[in-house]
Short mmCIF file of C-alpha atoms and ligand atoms in Angstrom, two decimals:
data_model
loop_
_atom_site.label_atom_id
_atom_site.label_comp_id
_atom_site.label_asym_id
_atom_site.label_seq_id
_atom_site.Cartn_x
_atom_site.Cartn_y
_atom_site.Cartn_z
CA UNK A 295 75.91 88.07 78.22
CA UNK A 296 73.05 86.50 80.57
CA UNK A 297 75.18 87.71 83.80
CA UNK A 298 75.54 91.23 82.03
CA UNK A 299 72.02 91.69 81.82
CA UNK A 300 71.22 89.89 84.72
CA UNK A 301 73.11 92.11 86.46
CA UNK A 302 71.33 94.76 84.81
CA UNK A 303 67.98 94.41 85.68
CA UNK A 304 66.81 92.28 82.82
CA UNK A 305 64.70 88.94 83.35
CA UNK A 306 66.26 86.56 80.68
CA UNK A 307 63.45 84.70 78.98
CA UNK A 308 63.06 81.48 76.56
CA UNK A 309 63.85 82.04 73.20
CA UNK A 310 59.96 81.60 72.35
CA UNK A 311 59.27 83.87 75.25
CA UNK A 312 57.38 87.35 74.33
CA UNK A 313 60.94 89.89 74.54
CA UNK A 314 62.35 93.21 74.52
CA UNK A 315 65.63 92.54 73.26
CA UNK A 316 66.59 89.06 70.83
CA UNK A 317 70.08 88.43 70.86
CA UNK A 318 71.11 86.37 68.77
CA UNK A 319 75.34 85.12 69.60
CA UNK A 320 76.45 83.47 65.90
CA UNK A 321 78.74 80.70 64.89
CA UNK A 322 80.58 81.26 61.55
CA UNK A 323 82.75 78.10 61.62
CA UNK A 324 81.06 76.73 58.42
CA UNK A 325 78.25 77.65 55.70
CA UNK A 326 75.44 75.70 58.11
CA UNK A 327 75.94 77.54 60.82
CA UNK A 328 76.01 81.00 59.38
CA UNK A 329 72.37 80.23 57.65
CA UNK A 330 71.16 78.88 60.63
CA UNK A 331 72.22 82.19 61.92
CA UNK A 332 69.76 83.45 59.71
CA UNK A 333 67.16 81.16 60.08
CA UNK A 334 67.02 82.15 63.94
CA UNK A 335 67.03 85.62 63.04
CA UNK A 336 63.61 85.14 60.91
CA UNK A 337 62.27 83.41 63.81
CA UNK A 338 63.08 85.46 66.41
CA UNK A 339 61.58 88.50 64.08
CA UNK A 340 57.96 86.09 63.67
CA UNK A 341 57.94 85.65 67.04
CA UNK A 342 58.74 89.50 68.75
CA UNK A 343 57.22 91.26 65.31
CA UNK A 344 58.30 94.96 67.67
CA UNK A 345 61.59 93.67 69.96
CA UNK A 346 64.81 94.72 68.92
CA UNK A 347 66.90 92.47 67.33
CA UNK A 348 70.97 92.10 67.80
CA UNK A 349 72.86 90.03 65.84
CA UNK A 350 76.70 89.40 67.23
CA UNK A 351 78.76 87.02 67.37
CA UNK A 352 81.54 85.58 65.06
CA UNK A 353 79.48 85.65 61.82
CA UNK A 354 78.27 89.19 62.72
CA UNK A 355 81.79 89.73 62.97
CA UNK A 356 83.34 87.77 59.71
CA UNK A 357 80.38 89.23 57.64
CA UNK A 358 78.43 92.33 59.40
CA UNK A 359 77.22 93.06 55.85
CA UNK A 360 75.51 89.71 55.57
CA UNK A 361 73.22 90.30 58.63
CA UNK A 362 73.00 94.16 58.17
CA UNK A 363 71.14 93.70 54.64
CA UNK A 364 68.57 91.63 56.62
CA UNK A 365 65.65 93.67 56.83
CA UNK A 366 64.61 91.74 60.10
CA UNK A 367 67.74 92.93 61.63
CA UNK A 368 68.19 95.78 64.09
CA UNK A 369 71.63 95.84 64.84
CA UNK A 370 74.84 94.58 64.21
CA UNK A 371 77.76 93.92 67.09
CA UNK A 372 80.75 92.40 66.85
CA UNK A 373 82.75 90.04 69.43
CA UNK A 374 83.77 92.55 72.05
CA UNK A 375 81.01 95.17 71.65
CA UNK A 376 78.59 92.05 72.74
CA UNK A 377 80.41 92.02 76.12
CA UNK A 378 78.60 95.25 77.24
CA UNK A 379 74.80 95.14 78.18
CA UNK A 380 74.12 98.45 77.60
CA UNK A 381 75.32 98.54 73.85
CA UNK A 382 73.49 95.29 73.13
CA UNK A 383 70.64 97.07 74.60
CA UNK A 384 70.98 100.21 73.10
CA UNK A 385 73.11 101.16 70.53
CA UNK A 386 71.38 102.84 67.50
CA UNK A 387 73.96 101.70 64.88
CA UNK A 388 76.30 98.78 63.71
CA UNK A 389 79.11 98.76 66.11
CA UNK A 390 81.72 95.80 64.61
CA UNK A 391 85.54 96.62 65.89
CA UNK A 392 88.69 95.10 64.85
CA UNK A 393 89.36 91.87 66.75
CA UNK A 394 92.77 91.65 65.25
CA UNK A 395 94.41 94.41 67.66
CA UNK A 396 92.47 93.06 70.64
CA UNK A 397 95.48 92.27 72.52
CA UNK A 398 93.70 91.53 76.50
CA UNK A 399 90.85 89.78 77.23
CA UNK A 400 88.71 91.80 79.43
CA UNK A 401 88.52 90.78 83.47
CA UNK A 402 84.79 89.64 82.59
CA UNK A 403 85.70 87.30 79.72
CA UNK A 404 86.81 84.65 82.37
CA UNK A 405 83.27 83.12 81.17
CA UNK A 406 81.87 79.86 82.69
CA UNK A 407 79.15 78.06 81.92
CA UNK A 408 77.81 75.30 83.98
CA UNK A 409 75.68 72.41 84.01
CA UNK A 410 74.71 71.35 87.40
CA UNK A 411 77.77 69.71 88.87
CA UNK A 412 80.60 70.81 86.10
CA UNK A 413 81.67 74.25 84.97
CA UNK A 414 83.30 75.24 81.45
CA UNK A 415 86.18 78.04 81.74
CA UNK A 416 87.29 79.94 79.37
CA UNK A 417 91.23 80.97 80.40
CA UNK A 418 91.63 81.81 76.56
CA UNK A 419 90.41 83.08 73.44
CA UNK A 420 91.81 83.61 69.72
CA UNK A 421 94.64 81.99 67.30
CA UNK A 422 97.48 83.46 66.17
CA UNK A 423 97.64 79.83 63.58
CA UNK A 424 95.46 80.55 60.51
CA UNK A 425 95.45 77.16 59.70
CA UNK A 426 94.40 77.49 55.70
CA UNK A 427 90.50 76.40 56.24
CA UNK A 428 89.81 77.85 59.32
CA UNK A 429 87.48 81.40 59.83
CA UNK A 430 88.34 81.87 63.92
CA UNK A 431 91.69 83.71 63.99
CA UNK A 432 89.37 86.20 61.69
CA UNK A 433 86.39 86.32 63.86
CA UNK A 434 88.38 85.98 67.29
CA UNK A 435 91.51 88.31 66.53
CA UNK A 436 94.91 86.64 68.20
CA UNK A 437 95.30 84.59 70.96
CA UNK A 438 95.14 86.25 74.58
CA UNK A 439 95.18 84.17 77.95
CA UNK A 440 93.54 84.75 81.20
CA UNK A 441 96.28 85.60 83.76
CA UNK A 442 96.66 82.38 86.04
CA UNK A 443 95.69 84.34 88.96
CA UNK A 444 92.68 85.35 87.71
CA UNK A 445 91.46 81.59 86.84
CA UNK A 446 92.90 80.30 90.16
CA UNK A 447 90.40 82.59 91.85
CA UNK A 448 87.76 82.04 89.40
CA UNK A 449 87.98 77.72 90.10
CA UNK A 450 88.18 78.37 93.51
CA UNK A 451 84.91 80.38 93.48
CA UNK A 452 83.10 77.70 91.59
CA UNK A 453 84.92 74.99 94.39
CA UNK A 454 83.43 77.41 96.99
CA UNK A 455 79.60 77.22 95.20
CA UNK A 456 80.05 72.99 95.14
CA UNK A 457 81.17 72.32 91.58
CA UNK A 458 83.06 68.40 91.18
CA UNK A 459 84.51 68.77 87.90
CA UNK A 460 86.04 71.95 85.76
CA UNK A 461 86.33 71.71 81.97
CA UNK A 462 89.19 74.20 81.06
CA UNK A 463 88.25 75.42 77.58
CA UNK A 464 89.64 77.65 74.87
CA UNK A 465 90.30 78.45 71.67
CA UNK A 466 93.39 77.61 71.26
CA UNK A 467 94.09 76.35 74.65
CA UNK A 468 97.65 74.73 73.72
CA UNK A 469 98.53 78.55 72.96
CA UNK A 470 97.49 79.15 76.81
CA UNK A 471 100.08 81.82 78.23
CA UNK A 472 102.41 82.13 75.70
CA UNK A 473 101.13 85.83 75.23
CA UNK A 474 101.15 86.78 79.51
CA UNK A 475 103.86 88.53 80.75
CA UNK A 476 105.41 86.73 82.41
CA UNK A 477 104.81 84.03 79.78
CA UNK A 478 103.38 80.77 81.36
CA UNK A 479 101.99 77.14 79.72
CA UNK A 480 99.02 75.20 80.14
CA UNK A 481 101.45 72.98 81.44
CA UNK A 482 102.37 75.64 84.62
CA UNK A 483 98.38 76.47 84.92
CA UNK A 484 97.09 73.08 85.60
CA UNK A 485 100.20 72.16 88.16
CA UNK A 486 98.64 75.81 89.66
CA UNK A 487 95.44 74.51 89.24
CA UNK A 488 95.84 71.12 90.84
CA UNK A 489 97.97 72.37 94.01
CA UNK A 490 96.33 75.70 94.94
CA UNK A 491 92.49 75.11 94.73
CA UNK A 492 91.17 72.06 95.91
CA UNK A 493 89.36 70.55 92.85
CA UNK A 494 88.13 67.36 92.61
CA UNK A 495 87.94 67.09 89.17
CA UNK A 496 89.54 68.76 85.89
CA UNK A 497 89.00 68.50 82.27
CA UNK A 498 91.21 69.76 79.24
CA UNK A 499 89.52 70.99 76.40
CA UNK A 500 90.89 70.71 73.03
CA UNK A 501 94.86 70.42 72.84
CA UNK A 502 96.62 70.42 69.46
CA UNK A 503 98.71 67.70 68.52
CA UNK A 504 102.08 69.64 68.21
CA UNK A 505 101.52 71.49 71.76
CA UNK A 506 100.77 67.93 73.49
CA UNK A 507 103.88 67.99 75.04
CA UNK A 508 105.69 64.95 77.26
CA UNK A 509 105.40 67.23 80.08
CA UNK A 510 101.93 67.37 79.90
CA UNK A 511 101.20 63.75 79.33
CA UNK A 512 103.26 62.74 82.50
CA UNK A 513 101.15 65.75 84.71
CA UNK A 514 98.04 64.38 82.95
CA UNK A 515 99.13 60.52 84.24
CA UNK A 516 100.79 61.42 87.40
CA UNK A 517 97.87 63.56 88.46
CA UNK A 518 94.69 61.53 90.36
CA UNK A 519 92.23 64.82 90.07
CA UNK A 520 93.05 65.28 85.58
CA UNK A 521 90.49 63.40 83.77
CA UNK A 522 91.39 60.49 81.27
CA UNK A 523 89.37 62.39 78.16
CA UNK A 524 91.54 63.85 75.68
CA UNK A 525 90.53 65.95 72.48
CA UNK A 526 93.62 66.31 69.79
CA UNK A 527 92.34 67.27 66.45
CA UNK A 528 93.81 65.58 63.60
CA UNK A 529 91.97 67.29 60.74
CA UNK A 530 93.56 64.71 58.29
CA UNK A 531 95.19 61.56 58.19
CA UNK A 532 97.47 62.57 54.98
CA UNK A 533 100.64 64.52 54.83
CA UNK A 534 100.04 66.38 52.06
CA UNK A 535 96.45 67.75 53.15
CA UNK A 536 97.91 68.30 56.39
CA UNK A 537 100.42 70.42 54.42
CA UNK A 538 97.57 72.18 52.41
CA UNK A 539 95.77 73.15 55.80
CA UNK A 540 98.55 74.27 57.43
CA UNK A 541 98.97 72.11 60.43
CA UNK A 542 102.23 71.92 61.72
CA UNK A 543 102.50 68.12 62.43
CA UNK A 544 102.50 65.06 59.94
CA UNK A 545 100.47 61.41 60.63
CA UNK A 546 103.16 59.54 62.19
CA UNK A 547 104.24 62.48 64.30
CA UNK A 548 100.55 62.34 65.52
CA UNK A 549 100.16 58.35 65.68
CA UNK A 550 103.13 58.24 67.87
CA UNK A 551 101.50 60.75 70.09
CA UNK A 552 98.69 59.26 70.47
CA UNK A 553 100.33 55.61 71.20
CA UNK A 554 102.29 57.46 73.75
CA UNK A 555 99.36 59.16 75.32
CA UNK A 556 97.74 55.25 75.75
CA UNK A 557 101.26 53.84 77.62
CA UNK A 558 100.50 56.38 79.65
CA UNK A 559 96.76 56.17 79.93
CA UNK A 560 95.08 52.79 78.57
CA UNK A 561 92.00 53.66 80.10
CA UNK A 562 92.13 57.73 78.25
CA UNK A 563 89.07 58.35 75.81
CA UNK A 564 90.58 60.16 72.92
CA UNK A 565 88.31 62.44 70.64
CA UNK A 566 89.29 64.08 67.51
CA UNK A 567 88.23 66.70 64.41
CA UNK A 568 88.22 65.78 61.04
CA UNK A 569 87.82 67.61 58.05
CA UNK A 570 86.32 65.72 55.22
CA UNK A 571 86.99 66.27 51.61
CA UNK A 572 89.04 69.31 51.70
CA UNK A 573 90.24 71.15 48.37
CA UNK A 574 91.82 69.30 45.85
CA UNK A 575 91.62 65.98 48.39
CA UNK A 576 92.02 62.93 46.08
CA UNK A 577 90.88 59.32 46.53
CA UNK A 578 94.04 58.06 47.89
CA UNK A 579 94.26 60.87 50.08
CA UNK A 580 90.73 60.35 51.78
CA UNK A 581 91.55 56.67 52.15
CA UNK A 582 94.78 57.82 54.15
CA UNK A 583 93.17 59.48 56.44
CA UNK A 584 90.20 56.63 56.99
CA UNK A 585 93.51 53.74 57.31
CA UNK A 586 95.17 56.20 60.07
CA UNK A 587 91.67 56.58 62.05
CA UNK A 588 91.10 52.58 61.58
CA UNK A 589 94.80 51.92 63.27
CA UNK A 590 94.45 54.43 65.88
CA UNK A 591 93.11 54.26 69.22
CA UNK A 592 90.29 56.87 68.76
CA UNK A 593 87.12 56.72 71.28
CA UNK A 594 85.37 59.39 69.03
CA UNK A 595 85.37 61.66 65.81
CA UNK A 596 83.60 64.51 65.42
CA UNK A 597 83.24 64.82 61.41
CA UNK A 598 83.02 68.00 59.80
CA UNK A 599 82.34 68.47 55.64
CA UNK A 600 85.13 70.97 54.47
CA UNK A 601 83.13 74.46 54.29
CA UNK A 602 84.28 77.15 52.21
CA UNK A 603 85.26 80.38 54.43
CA UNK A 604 85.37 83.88 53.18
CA UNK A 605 89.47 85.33 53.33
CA UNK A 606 90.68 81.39 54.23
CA UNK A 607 93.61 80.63 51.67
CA UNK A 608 91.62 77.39 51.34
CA UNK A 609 89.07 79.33 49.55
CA UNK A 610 90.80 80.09 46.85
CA UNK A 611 92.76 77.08 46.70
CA UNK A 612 92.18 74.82 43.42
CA UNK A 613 90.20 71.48 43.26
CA UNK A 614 87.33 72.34 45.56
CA UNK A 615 85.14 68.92 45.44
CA UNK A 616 81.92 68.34 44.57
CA UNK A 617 79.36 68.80 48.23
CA UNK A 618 77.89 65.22 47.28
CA UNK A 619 81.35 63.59 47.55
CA UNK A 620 82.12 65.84 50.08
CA UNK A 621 79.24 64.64 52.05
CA UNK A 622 79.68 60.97 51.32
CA UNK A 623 83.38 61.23 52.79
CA UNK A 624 81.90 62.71 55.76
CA UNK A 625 79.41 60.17 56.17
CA UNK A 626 81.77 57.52 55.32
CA UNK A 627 83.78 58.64 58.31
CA UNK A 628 81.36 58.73 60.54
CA UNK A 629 79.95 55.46 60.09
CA UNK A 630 84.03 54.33 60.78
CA UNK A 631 83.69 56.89 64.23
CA UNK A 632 80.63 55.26 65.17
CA UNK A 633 82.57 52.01 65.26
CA UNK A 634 85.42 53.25 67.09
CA UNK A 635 82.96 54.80 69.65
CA UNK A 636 81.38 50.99 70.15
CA UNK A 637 84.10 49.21 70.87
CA UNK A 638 85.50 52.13 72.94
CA UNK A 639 82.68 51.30 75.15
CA UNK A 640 82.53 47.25 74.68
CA UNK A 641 86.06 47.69 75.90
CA UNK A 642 85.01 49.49 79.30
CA UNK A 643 82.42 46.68 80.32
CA UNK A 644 83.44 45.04 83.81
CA UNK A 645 85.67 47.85 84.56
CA UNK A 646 85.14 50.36 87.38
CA UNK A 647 84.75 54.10 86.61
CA UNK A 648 84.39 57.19 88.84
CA UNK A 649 81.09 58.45 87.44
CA UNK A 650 79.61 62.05 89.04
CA UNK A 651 76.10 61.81 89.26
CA UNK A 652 74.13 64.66 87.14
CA UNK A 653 70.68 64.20 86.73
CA UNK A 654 67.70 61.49 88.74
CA UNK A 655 65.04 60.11 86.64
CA UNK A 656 62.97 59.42 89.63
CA UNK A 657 60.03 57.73 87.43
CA UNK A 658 63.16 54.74 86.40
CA UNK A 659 65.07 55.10 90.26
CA UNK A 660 67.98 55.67 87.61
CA UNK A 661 70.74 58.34 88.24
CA UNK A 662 72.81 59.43 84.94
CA UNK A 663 76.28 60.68 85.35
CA UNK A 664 79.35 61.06 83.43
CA UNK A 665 83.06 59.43 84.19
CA UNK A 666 86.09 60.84 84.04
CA UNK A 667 86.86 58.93 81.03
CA UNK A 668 84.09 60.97 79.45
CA UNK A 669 81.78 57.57 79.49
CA UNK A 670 77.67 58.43 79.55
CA UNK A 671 77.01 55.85 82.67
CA UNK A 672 73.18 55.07 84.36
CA UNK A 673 72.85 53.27 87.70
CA UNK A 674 70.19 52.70 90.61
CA UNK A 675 69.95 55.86 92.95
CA UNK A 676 68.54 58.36 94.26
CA UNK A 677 68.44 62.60 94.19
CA UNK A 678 71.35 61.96 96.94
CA UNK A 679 73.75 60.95 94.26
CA UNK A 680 73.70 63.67 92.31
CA UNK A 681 77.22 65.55 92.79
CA UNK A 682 78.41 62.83 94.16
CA UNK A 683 81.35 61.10 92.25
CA UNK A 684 81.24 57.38 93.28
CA UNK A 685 83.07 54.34 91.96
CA UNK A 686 80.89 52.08 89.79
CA UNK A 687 81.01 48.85 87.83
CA UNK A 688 80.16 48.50 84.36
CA UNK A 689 77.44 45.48 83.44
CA UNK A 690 76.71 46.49 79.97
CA UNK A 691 75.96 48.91 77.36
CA UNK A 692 72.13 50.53 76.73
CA UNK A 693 72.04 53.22 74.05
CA UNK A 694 75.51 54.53 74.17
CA UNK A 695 75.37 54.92 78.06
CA UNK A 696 77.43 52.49 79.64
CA UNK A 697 74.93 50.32 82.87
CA UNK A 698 76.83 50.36 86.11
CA UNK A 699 76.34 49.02 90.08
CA UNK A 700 78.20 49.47 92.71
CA UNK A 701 81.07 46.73 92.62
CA UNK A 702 80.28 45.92 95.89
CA UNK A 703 76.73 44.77 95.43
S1 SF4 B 133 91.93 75.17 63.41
FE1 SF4 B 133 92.46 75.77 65.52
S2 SF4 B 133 94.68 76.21 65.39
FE2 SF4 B 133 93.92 76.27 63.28
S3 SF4 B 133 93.40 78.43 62.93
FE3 SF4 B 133 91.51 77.40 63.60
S4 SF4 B 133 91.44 77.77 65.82
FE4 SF4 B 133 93.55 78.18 65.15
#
């Protein structure tokens, strides 16, 4: 949306800046971040009392309703209206299509992001799973993939402007191809990827468990340029929640995947999603799910409390828990994936990672960078090491960030 306007004519200000036009792009994936929605809404109303305010996004498309009734509100636009400058800028009335017959992605949606020295891809976008909690097949319609040679052209451009490292993200980015015709894999995309454009680095986003194939492990091993950093999320360690959500895999077909993906990789940092206190989730349940995550090798967890979605089948289901239990399971686990984390990191002290320098603090003579194991690192430097990947020792451990010298001196 920046580029569109950019491109445009429009000077993109700071969100406490004095503008024409507040857009504000929404998250619906839980209850928080649709009122936060709101909250930025009010704000960005307080602060531009006569700009126009859009509201898109995937809670604008879930619930237009909810952000047309707010009187601070000028418009409403759904997912793929937002991809068009000139109707965020102009048009005079809600505009919220059907995401659920969007069968392409648009040329432009090959979005990237970047930080300095790494770019974020987006080669696809959707879900054709409706797992029973979750609001994105509803606010993203069904999976569609970028065709490969579009995102072989687009990493070669970002190659071309000096970016190390590619993250490849998506939605459902195990799904990657199966809708192209001809189909194609992520599998087939990052053997494209790796032989045809010269990148130094790449990253996979999140991979579910059941589409983690064998094929892909060995590419992921075999391959010097694929980074150790894996996200696979679990959602539960019990059966019969899994069963209630609708994932298609069960805890030991998921332990033995991950003890596979270690053989392979001891070094790999392996994140995960978990859903705490889902409907009807009993004691013994919960504590199956916190004895899986205490025997597997996880490096991190992100937590999320179960939040109740409009039109999921979880929302109707029976036995929705009490938010204070809800929210001591969730804290509960991620006291447990604060642990892991630690001795994720303990574990990594007098090895050597490949750490790409992103950012001098020239007041400390300190460069930070990340690794390919997904590892915060520091070290001595200077501005001449940033985007520069470099092999590097770790000494010890200083809030989170793993200390590092060369191994030579
Ligand atoms: S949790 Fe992932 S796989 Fe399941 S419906 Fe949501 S986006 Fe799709």
């Amino acid at each position: 949306m920046i580029e569109q306007f950019r491109n445009a004519g429009y000077t993109v200000v700071d969100f406490t800046e004095p503008a024409d036009i507040c857009v504000i792009n929404s998250c619906t994936v839980t209850a928080r971040t649709d009122a936060e929605t709101r909250r930025l809404i009010r704000r960005a109303r307080r602060l531009n009392p006569e700009a126009r305010i859009v509201a898109t996004g995937c809670y604008a498309q879930v619930s237009p309703d909810d952000l047309s009734r707010m009187p601070e509100v000028d418009v409403v636009l759904g997912n793929m209206e937002k991809l068009d400058s000139t109707v965020l800028a102009q048009a005079a009335e809600d505009r919220v299509g059907d995401v659920a017959v969007e069968t392409e992605i648009p040329p432009l949606s090959l979005t990237s992001f970047a930080e300095h020295t790494r770019a974020f891809l987006q080669v696809q976008n959707g879900c054709n799973t409706f797992c029973s909690y979750c609001i994105v097949p509803f606010a993203r319609g069904r999976s569609r993939s970028v065709v490969p040679a579009e995102v072989l052209s687009g990493i070669r451009r970002l190659v071309d402007n000096g970016f190390r490292e590619v993250v490849l993200t998506g939605i459902h980015l195990g799904a990657y191809g199966l809708d192209l015709s001809p189909a194609s894999s992520l599998e087939e995309l990052i053997r494209r990827i790796l032989a045809e454009t010269g990148l130094q680095r790449l990253r996979i986003g999140s991979v579910d468990p059941n589409e983690f194939s064998a094929e892909l492990i060995a590419l992921c091993a075999d391959s010097p340029a694929i980074c150790h950093h894996f996200h696979i999320p679990l959602q539960s360690g019990c059966d019969s929640v899994l069963q209630r959500m609708g994932r298609p895999y069960d805890s030991s077909f998921f332990s033995d995947l991950l003890n596979r993906l270690i053989n392979a990789m001891p070094d790999a940092f392996i994140g995960s999603d978990i859903i705490a206190g889902f409907p009807g989730e009993t004691d013994q349940e919960f504590e199956a799910t916190c004895a899986l995550i205490e025997a597997l090798p996880f490096a991190d967890l992100h937590v999320f409390p179960y939040s109740k979605r409009p039109k999921t089948k979880a929302a109707t289901m029976p036995g929705h828990l009490n938010p204070v239990i809800i929210n001591q399971r969730a804290a509960h686990l991620r006291a447990r994936a604060a642990r892991k984390k630690k001795q994720f990191l303990e574990r990594a002290i007098g090895r050597e990672l490949m750490v790409l320098g992103q950012q001098y603090d020239e007041s400390a003579g300190i460069v930070r960078g990340i690794s390919r194991e997904y590892i915060q690192a520091e070290f001595p430097g200077t501005s001449k090491d940033i985007n520069v990947e470099q092999r590097l020792m770790v000494t010890a451990l200083r809030e989170g960030r793993a200390v590092c010298r060369n191994p030579a001196g």
